[in-house]
Amino acid sequence: MTAETAERMEDAIIKAAETTAAQARTARANISAVIFGQQDVIDHALITVLSGGHALLVGLPGLAKTKLVETMGVVLGMDARRIQFTPDLMPSDILGSEVLEESATGQRAFRFVKGPVFTQLLMADEINRASPRTQSALLQAMQEHHVTVAGETHELPKPFHVLATQNPLEQEGTYPLPEAQLDRFLMQVDVGYPDLEAERRILFDTTGAQEAKPRQALTADDLMAAQRLIRRLPVGDSVVDAILTLVRSARPGAAKGELAQAIAWGPGPRASQALMLAVRARALIDGRLAPSVDDVLALAEPVLKHRMALSFAARADGLTVENAIATLVKPIG
């Protein structure tokens, strides 16, 4: 490759990045026009989708989690569906099943009827209310991007993203997601209560004669192009070192000081991969062509929180995962 060719390719990447960054900022603004007081939640959900991953939204009912997914489907130009998880939900209710049909000539044959997982943006509402068998069916589809029924493999649409919601585990009738399945989610996004001004806007917007409607900013093809572009953005050595230092320090035996005996299990390489993609997406949304260490610090908690756990003794002493992550990022910042 000649220097001239390399320069042309670099210029093309910069131009594409500027266009994509403008589209991403428009998408963020369009979502924020409908979802009030949840800017961090919007940003983290958008970063997750731009990174090509799935997100776990954790929060109490009534905090606009369902509305967020519906709005993102419209704004990002994706076909969106919702599954309400219940204890009696079966894997076939999600993936689909084969039905026996008889033709006009009397011939019988099986036909595959696709389930609701065959969409581009799937909301798995209250995923921890379903049985482990049903949870694993969805999470396998998330990882493999296809389903296998009766020996036949069926590819899922592209792009394919799952935004799952979860009730707090202290509520009755829930099945906690196993650690190996939690690791499939690129981020855990905690959804809290809106502040006073945001809740005031919610009151006026949702109880009046007219309600704000989302406007499309991208198409599904634009989104896939953005996902490919993010993987081509450069990441400096200092950012890579910060990611590796953070993730490796969150593992048992690697932590120092008060955390040395506090961490029961920690993040694997998927956490590093998630941060490598997420910091690029965050930089792009902010109009930057390369991420910084500040991006790593900002995304440390949502990427690591569901990938590590504390020992019983540490929890008994009042230590939380959030406190542990805050301690781990101090030397990096």
Tab-separated table of C-alpha atoms in Angstrom:
chain	number	residue	atom	x	y	z
A	1	MET	CA	0.000	0.000	0.000
A	2	THR	CA	1.438	3.347	-1.044
A	3	ALA	CA	1.499	6.404	1.211
A	4	GLU	CA	-1.023	8.122	-1.065
A	5	THR	CA	-3.445	5.188	-0.848
A	6	ALA	CA	-3.097	5.053	2.933
A	7	GLU	CA	-3.781	8.779	3.160
A	8	ARG	CA	-6.921	8.439	1.027
A	9	MET	CA	-8.164	5.608	3.232
A	10	GLU	CA	-7.512	7.672	6.352
A	11	ASP	CA	-9.402	10.629	4.879
A	12	ALA	CA	-12.322	8.347	4.005
A	13	ILE	CA	-12.446	6.976	7.568
A	14	ILE	CA	-12.361	10.506	9.022
A	15	LYS	CA	-15.150	11.666	6.720
A	16	ALA	CA	-17.266	8.606	7.542
A	17	ALA	CA	-16.605	9.105	11.260
A	18	GLU	CA	-17.720	12.732	11.119
A	19	THR	CA	-20.928	11.774	9.311
A	20	THR	CA	-21.636	8.919	11.721
A	21	ALA	CA	-20.905	11.115	14.750
A	22	ALA	CA	-23.438	13.672	13.519
A	23	GLN	CA	-26.033	10.916	13.033
A	24	ALA	CA	-25.343	9.524	16.517
A	25	ARG	CA	-25.754	12.943	18.128
A	26	THR	CA	-29.027	13.443	16.263
A	27	ALA	CA	-30.210	10.045	17.472
A	28	ARG	CA	-29.307	10.934	21.065
A	29	ALA	CA	-31.173	14.245	20.798
A	30	ASN	CA	-34.250	12.555	19.295
A	31	ILE	CA	-34.347	9.964	22.094
A	32	SER	CA	-33.860	12.663	24.743
A	33	ALA	CA	-36.841	14.560	23.323
A	34	VAL	CA	-39.065	11.659	24.410
A	35	ILE	CA	-37.236	10.193	27.441
A	36	PHE	CA	-36.717	12.841	30.130
A	37	GLY	CA	-34.197	12.844	32.965
A	38	GLN	CA	-32.343	9.675	31.954
A	39	GLN	CA	-29.426	11.028	29.925
A	40	ASP	CA	-26.863	8.527	31.248
A	41	VAL	CA	-29.264	5.666	30.572
A	42	ILE	CA	-29.862	6.918	27.017
A	43	ASP	CA	-26.136	7.330	26.384
A	44	HIS	CA	-25.264	3.880	27.732
A	45	ALA	CA	-28.044	2.186	25.748
A	46	LEU	CA	-26.965	3.994	22.576
A	47	ILE	CA	-23.300	3.137	23.183
A	48	THR	CA	-24.266	-0.516	23.651
A	49	VAL	CA	-26.127	-0.692	20.344
A	50	LEU	CA	-23.400	1.201	18.444
A	51	SER	CA	-20.897	-1.289	19.898
A	52	GLY	CA	-22.980	-4.183	18.557
A	53	GLY	CA	-23.893	-5.517	21.998
A	54	HIS	CA	-26.788	-6.134	24.358
A	55	ALA	CA	-27.721	-4.270	27.550
A	56	LEU	CA	-29.364	-5.231	30.825
A	57	LEU	CA	-31.587	-2.437	32.178
A	58	VAL	CA	-32.067	-2.734	35.932
A	59	GLY	CA	-34.637	-0.618	37.710
A	60	LEU	CA	-38.020	-0.434	39.354
A	61	PRO	CA	-41.240	-0.392	37.285
A	62	GLY	CA	-42.464	2.868	35.770
A	63	LEU	CA	-39.081	4.404	34.926
A	64	ALA	CA	-39.557	4.409	31.109
A	65	LYS	CA	-37.512	1.297	30.325
A	66	THR	CA	-40.117	-0.011	27.871
A	67	LYS	CA	-40.598	3.442	26.358
A	68	LEU	CA	-36.832	3.762	25.903
A	69	VAL	CA	-36.664	0.577	23.828
A	70	GLU	CA	-39.683	1.556	21.729
A	71	THR	CA	-38.175	4.993	21.128
A	72	MET	CA	-34.780	3.567	20.182
A	73	GLY	CA	-36.429	1.258	17.664
A	74	VAL	CA	-38.029	4.227	15.885
A	75	VAL	CA	-35.008	6.542	16.104
A	76	LEU	CA	-32.522	3.897	14.909
A	77	GLY	CA	-34.797	2.554	12.173
A	78	MET	CA	-35.019	-0.976	13.578
A	79	ASP	CA	-37.922	-3.390	13.753
A	80	ALA	CA	-38.640	-3.655	17.501
A	81	ARG	CA	-40.610	-6.239	19.452
A	82	ARG	CA	-41.296	-6.924	23.118
A	83	ILE	CA	-41.583	-10.161	25.077
A	84	GLN	CA	-43.114	-10.110	28.545
A	85	PHE	CA	-41.274	-12.802	30.497
A	86	THR	CA	-43.356	-14.866	32.907
A	87	PRO	CA	-42.610	-18.036	34.915
A	88	ASP	CA	-44.599	-20.213	32.462
A	89	LEU	CA	-42.897	-18.839	29.310
A	90	MET	CA	-41.294	-21.644	27.265
A	91	PRO	CA	-38.244	-21.473	24.945
A	92	SER	CA	-40.486	-22.122	21.927
A	93	ASP	CA	-42.508	-19.023	22.841
A	94	ILE	CA	-39.355	-17.005	22.116
A	95	LEU	CA	-37.532	-18.926	19.395
A	96	GLY	CA	-40.470	-20.348	17.450
A	97	SER	CA	-41.578	-23.901	16.703
A	98	GLU	CA	-42.446	-26.300	13.917
A	99	VAL	CA	-46.085	-26.925	13.025
A	100	LEU	CA	-47.473	-29.771	10.951
A	101	GLU	CA	-49.363	-28.598	7.879
A	102	GLU	CA	-51.328	-30.526	5.278
A	103	SER	CA	-51.380	-29.348	1.663
A	104	ALA	CA	-54.344	-29.437	-0.704
A	105	THR	CA	-53.005	-32.717	-2.133
A	106	GLY	CA	-52.946	-34.339	1.287
A	107	GLN	CA	-49.192	-34.159	1.801
A	108	ARG	CA	-48.036	-33.340	5.300
A	109	ALA	CA	-44.906	-31.373	6.135
A	110	PHE	CA	-43.464	-29.397	9.005
A	111	ARG	CA	-43.131	-25.618	8.678
A	112	PHE	CA	-41.083	-23.429	11.017
A	113	VAL	CA	-43.035	-20.558	12.552
A	114	LYS	CA	-40.637	-17.849	13.691
A	115	GLY	CA	-40.889	-16.551	17.228
A	116	PRO	CA	-40.604	-12.933	18.382
A	117	VAL	CA	-36.810	-13.247	18.669
A	118	PHE	CA	-36.699	-12.758	14.883
A	119	THR	CA	-36.488	-8.998	15.055
A	120	GLN	CA	-33.766	-6.351	15.120
A	121	LEU	CA	-34.359	-4.813	18.554
A	122	LEU	CA	-35.885	-7.090	21.152
A	123	MET	CA	-37.061	-5.988	24.562
A	124	ALA	CA	-36.937	-8.894	27.006
A	125	ASP	CA	-39.127	-7.417	29.717
A	126	GLU	CA	-38.481	-8.708	33.254
A	127	ILE	CA	-36.124	-11.412	32.033
A	128	ASN	CA	-35.479	-12.649	35.561
A	129	ARG	CA	-39.117	-13.716	35.973
A	130	ALA	CA	-38.683	-16.558	33.449
A	131	SER	CA	-37.244	-19.965	34.262
A	132	PRO	CA	-33.501	-20.591	33.720
A	133	ARG	CA	-34.336	-22.808	30.733
A	134	THR	CA	-36.138	-19.971	28.957
A	135	GLN	CA	-33.477	-17.435	29.937
A	136	SER	CA	-30.737	-19.609	28.455
A	137	ALA	CA	-32.669	-20.031	25.185
A	138	LEU	CA	-32.690	-16.272	24.659
A	139	LEU	CA	-29.128	-15.765	25.835
A	140	GLN	CA	-27.869	-18.454	23.463
A	141	ALA	CA	-29.593	-16.690	20.579
A	142	MET	CA	-27.943	-13.435	21.703
A	143	GLN	CA	-24.514	-15.039	21.594
A	144	GLU	CA	-24.850	-17.151	18.440
A	145	HIS	CA	-27.146	-14.830	16.413
A	146	HIS	CA	-29.099	-17.853	15.219
A	147	VAL	CA	-31.499	-20.431	16.587
A	148	THR	CA	-31.619	-24.171	15.971
A	149	VAL	CA	-34.978	-25.925	15.993
A	150	ALA	CA	-35.407	-29.599	15.026
A	151	GLY	CA	-31.860	-29.675	13.701
A	152	GLU	CA	-32.358	-26.709	11.365
A	153	THR	CA	-30.435	-23.481	11.868
A	154	HIS	CA	-32.257	-20.187	11.316
A	155	GLU	CA	-30.271	-16.946	11.162
A	156	LEU	CA	-31.529	-13.947	13.108
A	157	PRO	CA	-31.989	-10.559	11.378
A	158	LYS	CA	-29.141	-8.071	11.239
A	159	PRO	CA	-28.576	-5.998	13.247
A	160	PHE	CA	-29.809	-7.900	16.304
A	161	HIS	CA	-29.811	-6.388	19.783
A	162	VAL	CA	-31.475	-7.289	23.051
A	163	LEU	CA	-32.298	-4.763	25.736
A	164	ALA	CA	-33.440	-6.821	28.702
A	165	THR	CA	-35.045	-5.386	31.819
A	166	GLN	CA	-34.697	-6.881	35.268
A	167	ASN	CA	-36.568	-6.386	38.500
A	168	PRO	CA	-34.530	-5.962	41.668
A	169	LEU	CA	-33.844	-9.437	42.979
A	170	GLU	CA	-35.449	-8.791	46.358
A	171	GLN	CA	-38.866	-8.854	44.674
A	172	GLU	CA	-40.716	-12.164	44.815
A	173	GLY	CA	-40.962	-14.608	41.921
A	174	THR	CA	-37.623	-13.937	40.232
A	175	TYR	CA	-34.823	-16.198	38.991
A	176	PRO	CA	-31.397	-14.495	39.177
A	177	LEU	CA	-29.391	-14.701	35.956
A	178	PRO	CA	-26.282	-16.905	36.342
A	179	GLU	CA	-22.886	-15.204	36.126
A	180	ALA	CA	-22.025	-16.859	32.791
A	181	GLN	CA	-25.215	-15.482	31.265
A	182	LEU	CA	-24.782	-12.012	32.730
A	183	ASP	CA	-21.426	-11.886	30.942
A	184	ARG	CA	-23.300	-11.925	27.599
A	185	PHE	CA	-24.512	-8.380	28.264
A	186	LEU	CA	-22.085	-5.682	27.204
A	187	MET	CA	-23.380	-3.320	29.915
A	188	GLN	CA	-25.608	-3.227	32.949
A	189	VAL	CA	-27.494	0.048	32.883
A	190	ASP	CA	-29.046	1.109	36.183
A	191	VAL	CA	-32.240	3.150	35.720
A	192	GLY	CA	-32.926	5.488	38.625
A	193	TYR	CA	-35.616	8.000	39.477
A	194	PRO	CA	-35.745	11.261	37.461
A	195	ASP	CA	-34.891	14.550	39.129
A	196	LEU	CA	-37.525	17.159	39.986
A	197	GLU	CA	-37.382	19.128	36.729
A	198	ALA	CA	-37.421	15.987	34.590
A	199	GLU	CA	-40.426	14.635	36.460
A	200	ARG	CA	-42.185	17.977	35.996
A	201	ARG	CA	-41.639	17.661	32.213
A	202	ILE	CA	-42.937	14.090	32.323
A	203	LEU	CA	-46.146	15.244	34.003
A	204	PHE	CA	-46.900	17.903	31.410
A	205	ASP	CA	-45.838	15.863	28.384
A	206	THR	CA	-47.626	12.614	29.208
A	207	THR	CA	-50.905	13.985	30.606
A	208	GLY	CA	-51.602	16.670	28.001
A	209	ALA	CA	-53.463	16.565	24.711
A	210	GLN	CA	-50.279	15.908	22.730
A	211	GLU	CA	-47.315	13.709	23.557
A	212	ALA	CA	-43.817	13.926	22.079
A	213	LYS	CA	-43.220	11.359	19.329
A	214	PRO	CA	-39.799	9.947	18.397
A	215	ARG	CA	-38.295	10.829	15.018
A	216	GLN	CA	-36.086	8.540	12.989
A	217	ALA	CA	-32.408	9.541	12.724
A	218	LEU	CA	-30.794	6.431	11.195
A	219	THR	CA	-31.699	3.356	9.200
A	220	ALA	CA	-30.689	-0.196	10.084
A	221	ASP	CA	-28.056	-0.042	7.337
A	222	ASP	CA	-26.687	3.222	8.775
A	223	LEU	CA	-26.443	1.534	12.163
A	224	MET	CA	-24.507	-1.451	10.812
A	225	ALA	CA	-22.166	0.908	8.953
A	226	ALA	CA	-21.581	2.778	12.224
A	227	GLN	CA	-20.828	-0.485	14.016
A	228	ARG	CA	-18.251	-1.416	11.374
A	229	LEU	CA	-16.709	2.056	11.564
A	230	ILE	CA	-16.350	1.919	15.363
A	231	ARG	CA	-14.209	-1.197	15.041
A	232	ARG	CA	-11.849	0.737	12.746
A	233	LEU	CA	-11.325	3.733	15.026
A	234	PRO	CA	-7.819	3.893	16.539
A	235	VAL	CA	-7.254	3.259	20.249
A	236	GLY	CA	-4.106	4.674	21.825
A	237	ASP	CA	-1.720	2.597	23.906
A	238	SER	CA	-2.576	4.570	27.042
A	239	VAL	CA	-6.257	3.664	26.657
A	240	VAL	CA	-5.457	-0.014	26.022
A	241	ASP	CA	-3.195	-0.063	29.083
A	242	ALA	CA	-5.950	1.566	31.182
A	243	ILE	CA	-8.468	-1.068	30.064
A	244	LEU	CA	-6.129	-3.953	30.825
A	245	THR	CA	-5.062	-2.510	34.173
A	246	LEU	CA	-8.659	-1.928	35.247
A	247	VAL	CA	-10.047	-5.304	34.186
A	248	ARG	CA	-7.132	-7.349	35.495
A	249	SER	CA	-7.131	-5.521	38.833
A	250	ALA	CA	-10.790	-6.483	39.340
A	251	ARG	CA	-9.977	-10.211	39.512
A	252	PRO	CA	-9.406	-12.273	42.662
A	253	GLY	CA	-5.766	-12.298	43.678
A	254	ALA	CA	-4.923	-9.256	41.550
A	255	ALA	CA	-6.661	-6.589	43.620
A	256	LYS	CA	-4.611	-4.803	46.247
A	257	GLY	CA	-5.267	-3.168	49.597
A	258	GLU	CA	-8.700	-3.590	51.107
A	259	LEU	CA	-9.968	-5.318	47.970
A	260	ALA	CA	-7.364	-8.096	48.087
A	261	GLN	CA	-9.707	-10.476	49.909
A	262	ALA	CA	-12.980	-8.775	49.020
A	263	ILE	CA	-13.474	-9.881	45.386
A	264	ALA	CA	-15.027	-13.341	45.037
A	265	TRP	CA	-14.917	-13.449	41.223
A	266	GLY	CA	-14.116	-10.885	38.582
A	267	PRO	CA	-14.387	-10.011	34.890
A	268	GLY	CA	-12.944	-12.109	32.089
A	269	PRO	CA	-11.653	-11.035	28.661
A	270	ARG	CA	-15.188	-10.151	27.515
A	271	ALA	CA	-15.025	-7.128	29.818
A	272	SER	CA	-11.880	-5.897	28.047
A	273	GLN	CA	-13.508	-6.459	24.671
A	274	ALA	CA	-16.629	-4.590	25.805
A	275	LEU	CA	-14.583	-1.608	26.980
A	276	MET	CA	-12.553	-1.511	23.747
A	277	LEU	CA	-15.762	-1.142	21.749
A	278	ALA	CA	-17.706	1.029	24.196
A	279	VAL	CA	-15.004	3.683	24.622
A	280	ARG	CA	-14.839	4.109	20.838
A	281	ALA	CA	-18.615	4.502	20.619
A	282	ARG	CA	-18.631	7.026	23.469
A	283	ALA	CA	-15.908	9.061	21.782
A	284	LEU	CA	-17.786	9.014	18.472
A	285	ILE	CA	-21.005	10.261	20.073
A	286	ASP	CA	-19.006	13.118	21.604
A	287	GLY	CA	-17.542	13.989	18.192
A	288	ARG	CA	-14.069	12.599	18.864
A	289	LEU	CA	-12.253	10.221	16.507
A	290	ALA	CA	-10.318	8.410	19.242
A	291	PRO	CA	-11.184	7.502	22.844
A	292	SER	CA	-9.344	8.711	25.935
A	293	VAL	CA	-8.679	7.307	29.395
A	294	ASP	CA	-11.624	9.404	30.620
A	295	ASP	CA	-13.916	7.218	28.504
A	296	VAL	CA	-12.574	4.128	30.272
A	297	LEU	CA	-13.230	5.696	33.676
A	298	ALA	CA	-16.749	6.781	32.687
A	299	LEU	CA	-17.740	3.312	31.435
A	300	ALA	CA	-15.981	1.232	34.086
A	301	GLU	CA	-19.040	0.752	36.291
A	302	PRO	CA	-21.661	-0.233	33.676
A	303	VAL	CA	-19.226	-2.641	31.999
A	304	LEU	CA	-17.802	-4.255	35.156
A	305	LYS	CA	-20.685	-4.126	37.635
A	306	HIS	CA	-22.426	-7.325	36.509
A	307	ARG	CA	-19.147	-9.148	35.890
A	308	MET	CA	-17.823	-9.237	39.438
A	309	ALA	CA	-19.024	-10.139	42.922
A	310	LEU	CA	-17.792	-9.581	46.446
A	311	SER	CA	-17.184	-12.120	49.169
A	312	PHE	CA	-19.716	-12.599	51.931
A	313	ALA	CA	-17.354	-11.023	54.468
A	314	ALA	CA	-16.910	-7.911	52.305
A	315	ARG	CA	-20.676	-7.516	51.864
A	316	ALA	CA	-21.191	-7.986	55.580
A	317	ASP	CA	-18.766	-5.102	56.152
A	318	GLY	CA	-20.928	-2.864	53.942
A	319	LEU	CA	-18.729	-2.893	50.811
A	320	THR	CA	-20.597	-2.704	47.492
A	321	VAL	CA	-19.536	-3.473	43.941
A	322	GLU	CA	-19.882	0.235	43.106
A	323	ASN	CA	-17.477	1.109	45.944
A	324	ALA	CA	-15.029	-1.530	44.731
A	325	ILE	CA	-15.047	-0.215	41.156
A	326	ALA	CA	-14.594	3.366	42.404
A	327	THR	CA	-11.508	2.195	44.305
A	328	LEU	CA	-10.149	0.349	41.268
A	329	VAL	CA	-10.398	3.383	38.941
A	330	LYS	CA	-8.599	5.782	41.294
A	331	PRO	CA	-5.037	4.744	40.325
A	332	ILE	CA	-5.954	4.954	36.617
A	333	GLY	CA	-7.537	8.397	36.796
